[in-house]
Amino acid sequence: EFSDFITKPSDRKNIIVSLGQFRPEKDHRLQLSTLAALREKIKEQNEQMEDAKDNIQVPKLLMFGSCRDGDDERRVDELKKFAEKLKVS
């Protein structure tokens, strides 16, 4: 039944999905940097909230894609390290 797929707002998760080959022109590093900046702004805003139930949920970024060759595989490894450095992994 369709209603089984409907969730209450409190049950929802803030998830951003990135789908595409891990190619340089996709600029996945920019996506990670943007996520880090967004998380910092949300953290600052949540610290100003009087009631924790009003806090904004920190989003997650899920990256899905394929690698065409060894260069792409190395790029994914570099992205993982970059995500760890930004503390968004």
CSV table of C-alpha atoms in Angstrom, one decimal:
chain,number,residue,atom,x,y,z
A,1,GLU,CA,0.0,0.0,0.0
A,2,PHE,CA,1.3,3.5,-0.9
A,3,SER,CA,0.7,4.8,2.6
A,4,ASP,CA,3.5,2.4,3.8
A,5,PHE,CA,6.0,4.7,2.0
A,6,ILE,CA,4.8,7.9,3.6
A,7,THR,CA,6.9,8.9,6.6
A,8,LYS,CA,6.4,11.5,9.3
A,9,PRO,CA,8.7,14.5,9.0
A,10,SER,CA,10.5,13.3,12.2
A,11,ASP,CA,11.3,10.0,10.5
A,12,ARG,CA,12.8,11.5,7.4
A,13,LYS,CA,16.6,11.7,6.9
A,14,ASN,CA,18.3,14.6,5.1
A,15,ILE,CA,20.2,12.7,2.4
A,16,ILE,CA,21.7,14.2,-0.7
A,17,VAL,CA,22.4,11.7,-3.6
A,18,SER,CA,25.1,12.3,-6.2
A,19,LEU,CA,24.9,9.8,-9.1
A,20,GLY,CA,27.4,9.8,-11.9
A,21,GLN,CA,30.8,8.5,-13.1
A,22,PHE,CA,33.7,9.6,-11.0
A,23,ARG,CA,35.2,11.8,-13.7
A,24,PRO,CA,37.1,15.1,-13.1
A,25,GLU,CA,34.5,17.2,-14.8
A,26,LYS,CA,31.9,16.1,-12.2
A,27,ASP,CA,33.9,18.0,-9.6
A,28,HIS,CA,33.1,15.7,-6.6
A,29,ARG,CA,35.5,17.7,-4.5
A,30,LEU,CA,33.3,20.7,-4.8
A,31,GLN,CA,30.3,18.6,-3.6
A,32,LEU,CA,32.3,17.5,-0.6
A,33,SER,CA,33.5,21.0,0.2
A,34,THR,CA,30.0,22.4,-0.1
A,35,LEU,CA,28.7,19.7,2.2
A,36,ALA,CA,31.3,20.6,4.8
A,37,ALA,CA,30.4,24.3,4.6
A,38,LEU,CA,26.7,23.4,4.9
A,39,ARG,CA,27.2,21.2,7.9
A,40,GLU,CA,29.2,23.9,9.6
A,41,LYS,CA,26.4,26.5,9.1
A,42,ILE,CA,23.8,24.0,10.3
A,43,LYS,CA,25.9,23.3,13.4
A,44,GLU,CA,26.2,27.0,14.2
A,45,GLN,CA,22.5,27.5,13.7
A,46,ASN,CA,21.6,24.5,15.9
A,47,GLU,CA,23.8,25.9,18.7
A,48,GLN,CA,21.6,29.0,18.7
A,49,MET,CA,18.4,27.0,19.0
A,50,GLU,CA,16.8,27.1,22.4
A,51,ASP,CA,15.0,23.8,22.0
A,52,ALA,CA,16.9,20.8,20.6
A,53,LYS,CA,13.7,19.5,18.9
A,54,ASP,CA,14.0,22.5,16.5
A,55,ASN,CA,17.5,21.5,15.4
A,56,ILE,CA,18.1,21.1,11.7
A,57,GLN,CA,19.2,17.6,10.9
A,58,VAL,CA,22.7,17.5,9.4
A,59,PRO,CA,22.6,16.1,5.9
A,60,LYS,CA,24.5,13.1,4.5
A,61,LEU,CA,25.9,12.9,1.0
A,62,LEU,CA,25.8,9.6,-0.7
A,63,MET,CA,27.9,9.3,-3.9
A,64,PHE,CA,27.2,6.5,-6.3
A,65,GLY,CA,28.9,6.0,-9.6
A,66,SER,CA,31.2,3.9,-11.8
A,67,CYS,CA,34.8,4.1,-12.7
A,68,ARG,CA,35.9,3.6,-16.3
A,69,ASP,CA,39.6,3.1,-15.6
A,70,GLY,CA,42.4,3.2,-13.1
A,71,ASP,CA,42.4,7.0,-13.1
A,72,ASP,CA,38.8,7.0,-11.9
A,73,GLU,CA,39.6,4.4,-9.2
A,74,ARG,CA,42.4,6.6,-7.9
A,75,ARG,CA,40.1,9.6,-8.0
A,76,VAL,CA,37.6,7.7,-5.8
A,77,ASP,CA,40.4,6.9,-3.3
A,78,GLU,CA,41.5,10.6,-3.3
A,79,LEU,CA,37.8,11.6,-2.7
A,80,LYS,CA,37.6,9.3,0.3
A,81,LYS,CA,40.7,10.8,1.8
A,82,PHE,CA,39.4,14.3,1.1
A,83,ALA,CA,36.1,13.5,2.8
A,84,GLU,CA,37.9,12.2,5.8
A,85,LYS,CA,40.0,15.4,5.9
A,86,LEU,CA,36.8,17.5,5.8
A,87,LYS,CA,35.2,15.2,8.4
A,88,VAL,CA,32.2,14.5,6.2
A,89,SER,CA,33.0,10.8,5.6
